[in-house]
CSV table of C-alpha atoms and ligand atoms in Angstrom, one decimal:
chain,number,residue,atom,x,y,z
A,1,UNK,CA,-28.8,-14.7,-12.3
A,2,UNK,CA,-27.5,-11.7,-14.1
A,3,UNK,CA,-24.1,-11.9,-15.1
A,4,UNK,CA,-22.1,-8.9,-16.8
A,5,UNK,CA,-18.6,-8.9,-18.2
A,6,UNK,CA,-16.3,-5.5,-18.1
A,7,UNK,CA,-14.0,-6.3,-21.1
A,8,UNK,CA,-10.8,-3.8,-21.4
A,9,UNK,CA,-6.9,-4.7,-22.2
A,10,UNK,CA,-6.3,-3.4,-18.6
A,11,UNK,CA,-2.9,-2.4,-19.1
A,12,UNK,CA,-2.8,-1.6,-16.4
A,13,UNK,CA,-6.1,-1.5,-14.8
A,14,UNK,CA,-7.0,2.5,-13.8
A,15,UNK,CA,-9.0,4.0,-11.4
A,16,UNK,CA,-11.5,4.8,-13.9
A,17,UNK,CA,-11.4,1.1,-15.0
A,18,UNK,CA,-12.1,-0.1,-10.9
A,19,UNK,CA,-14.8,2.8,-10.6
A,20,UNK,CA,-16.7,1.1,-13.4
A,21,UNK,CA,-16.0,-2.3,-12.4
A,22,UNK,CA,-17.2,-0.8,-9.0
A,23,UNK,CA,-20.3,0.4,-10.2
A,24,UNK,CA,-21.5,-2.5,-11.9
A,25,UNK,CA,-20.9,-4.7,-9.3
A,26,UNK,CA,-23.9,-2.8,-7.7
A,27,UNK,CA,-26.2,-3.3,-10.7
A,28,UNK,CA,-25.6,-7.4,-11.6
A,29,UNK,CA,-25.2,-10.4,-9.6
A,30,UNK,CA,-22.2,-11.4,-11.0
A,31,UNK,CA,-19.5,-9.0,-13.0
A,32,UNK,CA,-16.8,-10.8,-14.6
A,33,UNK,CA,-13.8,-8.7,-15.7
A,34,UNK,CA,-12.0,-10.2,-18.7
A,35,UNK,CA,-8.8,-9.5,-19.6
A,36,UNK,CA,-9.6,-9.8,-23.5
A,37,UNK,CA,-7.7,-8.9,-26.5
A,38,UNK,CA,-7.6,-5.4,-28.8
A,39,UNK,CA,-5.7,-6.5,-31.7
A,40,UNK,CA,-5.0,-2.8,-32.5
A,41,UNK,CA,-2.8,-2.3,-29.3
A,42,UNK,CA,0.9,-3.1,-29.9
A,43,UNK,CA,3.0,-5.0,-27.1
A,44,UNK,CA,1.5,-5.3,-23.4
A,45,UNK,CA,3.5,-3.8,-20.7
A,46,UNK,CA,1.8,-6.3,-18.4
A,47,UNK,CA,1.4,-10.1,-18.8
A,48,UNK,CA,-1.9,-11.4,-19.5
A,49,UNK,CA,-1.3,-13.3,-15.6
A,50,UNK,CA,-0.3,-9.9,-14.0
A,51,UNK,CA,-2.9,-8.0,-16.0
A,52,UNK,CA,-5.3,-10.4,-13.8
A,53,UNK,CA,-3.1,-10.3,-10.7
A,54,UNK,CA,-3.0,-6.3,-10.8
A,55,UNK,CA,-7.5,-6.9,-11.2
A,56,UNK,CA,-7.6,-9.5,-8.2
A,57,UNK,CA,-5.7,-7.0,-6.0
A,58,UNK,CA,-8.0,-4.0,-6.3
A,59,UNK,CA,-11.3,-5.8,-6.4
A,60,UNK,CA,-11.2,-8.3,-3.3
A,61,UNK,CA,-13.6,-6.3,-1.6
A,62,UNK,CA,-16.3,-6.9,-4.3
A,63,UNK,CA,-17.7,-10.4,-3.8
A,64,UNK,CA,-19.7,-10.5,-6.9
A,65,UNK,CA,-16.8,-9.7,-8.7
A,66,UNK,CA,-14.4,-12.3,-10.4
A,67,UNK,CA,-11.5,-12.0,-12.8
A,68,UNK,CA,-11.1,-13.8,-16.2
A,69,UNK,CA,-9.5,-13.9,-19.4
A,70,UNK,CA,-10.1,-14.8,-22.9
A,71,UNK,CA,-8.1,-14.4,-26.4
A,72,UNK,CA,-11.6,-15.1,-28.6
A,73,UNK,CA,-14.4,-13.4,-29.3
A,74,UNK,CA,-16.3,-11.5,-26.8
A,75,UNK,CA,-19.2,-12.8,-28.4
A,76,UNK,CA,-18.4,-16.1,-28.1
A,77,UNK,CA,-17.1,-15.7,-24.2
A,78,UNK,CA,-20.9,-14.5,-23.5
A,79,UNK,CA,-22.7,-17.9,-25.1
A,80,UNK,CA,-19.6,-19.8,-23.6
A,81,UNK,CA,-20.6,-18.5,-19.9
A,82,UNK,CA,-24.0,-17.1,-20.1
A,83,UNK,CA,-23.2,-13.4,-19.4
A,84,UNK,CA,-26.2,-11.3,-20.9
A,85,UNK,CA,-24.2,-7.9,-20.8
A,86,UNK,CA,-21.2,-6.2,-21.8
A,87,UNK,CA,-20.1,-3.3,-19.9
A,88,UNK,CA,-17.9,-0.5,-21.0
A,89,UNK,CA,-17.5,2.9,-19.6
A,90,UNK,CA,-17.7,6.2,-21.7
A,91,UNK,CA,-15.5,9.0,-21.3
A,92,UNK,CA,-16.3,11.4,-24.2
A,93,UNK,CA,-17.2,11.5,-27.6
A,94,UNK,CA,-14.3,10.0,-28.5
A,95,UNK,CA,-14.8,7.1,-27.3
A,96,UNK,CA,-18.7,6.8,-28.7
A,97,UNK,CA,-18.2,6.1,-31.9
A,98,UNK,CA,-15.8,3.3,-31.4
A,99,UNK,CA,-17.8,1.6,-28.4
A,100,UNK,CA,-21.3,2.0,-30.3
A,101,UNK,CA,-19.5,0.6,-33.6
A,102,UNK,CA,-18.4,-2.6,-31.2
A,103,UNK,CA,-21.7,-3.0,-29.4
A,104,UNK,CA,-23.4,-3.4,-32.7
A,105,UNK,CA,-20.9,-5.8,-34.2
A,106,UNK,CA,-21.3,-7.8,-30.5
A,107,UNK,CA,-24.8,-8.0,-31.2
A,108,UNK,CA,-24.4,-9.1,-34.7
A,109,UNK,CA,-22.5,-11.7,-33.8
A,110,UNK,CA,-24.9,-13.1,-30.8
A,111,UNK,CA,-27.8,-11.7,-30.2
A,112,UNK,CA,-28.1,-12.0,-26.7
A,113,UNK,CA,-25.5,-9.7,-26.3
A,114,UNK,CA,-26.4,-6.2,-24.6
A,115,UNK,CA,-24.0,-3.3,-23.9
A,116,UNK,CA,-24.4,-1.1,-21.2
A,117,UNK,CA,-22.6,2.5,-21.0
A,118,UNK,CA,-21.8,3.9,-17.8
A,119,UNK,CA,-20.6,7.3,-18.0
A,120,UNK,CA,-17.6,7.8,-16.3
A,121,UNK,CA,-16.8,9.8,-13.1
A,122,UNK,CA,-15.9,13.0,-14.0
A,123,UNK,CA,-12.3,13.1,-12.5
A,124,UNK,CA,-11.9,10.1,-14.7
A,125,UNK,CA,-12.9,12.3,-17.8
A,126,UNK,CA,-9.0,12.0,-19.0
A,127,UNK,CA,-7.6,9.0,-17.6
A,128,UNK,CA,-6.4,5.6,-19.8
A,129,UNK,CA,-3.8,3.2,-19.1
A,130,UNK,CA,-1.9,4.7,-22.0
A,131,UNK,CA,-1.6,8.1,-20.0
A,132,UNK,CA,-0.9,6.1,-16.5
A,133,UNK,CA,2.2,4.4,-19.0
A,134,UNK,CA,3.1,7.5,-20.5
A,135,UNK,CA,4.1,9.5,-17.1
A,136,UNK,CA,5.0,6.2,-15.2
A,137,UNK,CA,7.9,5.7,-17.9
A,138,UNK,CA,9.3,9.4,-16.8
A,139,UNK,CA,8.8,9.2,-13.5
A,140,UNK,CA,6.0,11.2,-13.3
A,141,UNK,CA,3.4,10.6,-10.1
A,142,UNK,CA,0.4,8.3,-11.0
A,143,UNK,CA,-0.8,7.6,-7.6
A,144,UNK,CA,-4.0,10.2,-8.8
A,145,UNK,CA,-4.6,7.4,-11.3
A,146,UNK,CA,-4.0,3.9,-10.1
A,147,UNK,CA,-5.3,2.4,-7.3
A,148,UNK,CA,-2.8,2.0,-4.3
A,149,UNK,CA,-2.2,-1.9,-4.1
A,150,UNK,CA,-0.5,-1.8,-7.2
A,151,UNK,CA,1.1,1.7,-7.4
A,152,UNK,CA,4.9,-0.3,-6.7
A,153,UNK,CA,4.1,-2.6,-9.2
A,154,UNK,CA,3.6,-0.2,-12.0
A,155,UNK,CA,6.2,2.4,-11.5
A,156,UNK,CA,8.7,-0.7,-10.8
A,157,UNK,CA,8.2,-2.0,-14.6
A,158,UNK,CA,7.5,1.4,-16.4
A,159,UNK,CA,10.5,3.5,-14.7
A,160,UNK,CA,14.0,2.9,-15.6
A,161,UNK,CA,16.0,5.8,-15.1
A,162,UNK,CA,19.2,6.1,-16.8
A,163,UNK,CA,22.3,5.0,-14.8
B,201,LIG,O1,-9.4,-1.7,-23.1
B,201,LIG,P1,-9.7,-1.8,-24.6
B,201,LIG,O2,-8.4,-2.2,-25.4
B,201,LIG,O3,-10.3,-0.6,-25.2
B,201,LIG,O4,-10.7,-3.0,-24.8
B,201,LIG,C1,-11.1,-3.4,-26.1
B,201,LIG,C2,-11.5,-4.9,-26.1
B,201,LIG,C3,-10.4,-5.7,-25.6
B,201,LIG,C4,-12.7,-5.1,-25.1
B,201,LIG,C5,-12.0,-5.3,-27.5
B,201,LIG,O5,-10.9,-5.2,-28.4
B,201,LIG,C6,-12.5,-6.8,-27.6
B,201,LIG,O6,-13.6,-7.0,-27.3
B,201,LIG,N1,-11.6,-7.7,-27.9
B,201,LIG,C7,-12.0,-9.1,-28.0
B,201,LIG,C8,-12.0,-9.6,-29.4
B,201,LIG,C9,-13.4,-9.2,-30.0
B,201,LIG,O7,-14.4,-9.7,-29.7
B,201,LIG,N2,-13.3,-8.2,-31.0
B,201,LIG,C10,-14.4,-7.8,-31.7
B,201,LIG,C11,-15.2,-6.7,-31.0
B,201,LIG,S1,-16.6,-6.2,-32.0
């Protein structure tokens, strides 16, 4: 059996995130979304629990998909579980250098570990949870950018208009 993990902070989890997660579900036998750490990102917005909540909501359709979490390595997750490949998705440039720097360190650190790009959609081209946070905390409409099931849950915690 293949199994593939789609690492991310998912805070909170996009549209572009579920179009990924989406996608690979139709390539592997198993996809395991992990809520994992990025030591470089200040403060959650989200608990790790609802970060995982927020991922079970939008992806009960997929039955080869299941939802996870992990404050280690990602290497170490992949021997721990078996998963062969990592999968990220790539919205520009940007993000290239970054990713490709973190594939090879992956594989560095455990050689069966593969990354697979998938390019993003191209509506997608833009979106991060940053952004979704960004115009949730003014108000701003994000329903473009999340997925509906958890739409309340987001603008509930990022909005609070002054009294
Ligand atoms: O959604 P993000 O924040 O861009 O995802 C980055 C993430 C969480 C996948 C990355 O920081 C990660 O893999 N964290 C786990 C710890 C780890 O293995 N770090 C070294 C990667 S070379």
């Amino acid at each position: 059996m293949r199994i593939a993990v789609c690492p991310g902070s998912f805070d909170p989890v996009t549209l572009g995130h579920l179009d990924i997660i989406n996608r690979a579900s139709k390539l592997f036998d198993k996809v395991i979304v992990l809520v994992s750490f990025n030591k470089s990102k200040s403060r959650a917005s989200f608990s790790t629990t609802e970060r995982m909540e927020m991922i079970i909501a939008v992806t009960g359709h997929l039955d080869n998909v299941v939802v996870d979490c992990y404050d280690g390595l990602l290497a170490d997750y992949l021997k721990m579980t078996g998963a062969e490949v990592i999968v990220k998705g790539l919205r520009a440039v940007s993000d290239f250098e970054y990713e490709f720097q973190m594939a090879l360190a992956n594989r560095k650190l455990y050689e069966g570990a593969e990354t697979v790009f998938l390019t993003t959609a191209g509506e997608n081209m833009f979106l991060s949870s940053s952004v979704v946070k960004e115009i949730a905390s003014f108000g701003g409409e994000i329903s473009g950018f999340v997925p509906p099931q958890i739409l309340d849950t987001i603008k509930n915690r990022l909005y609070k208009p002054e009294k």
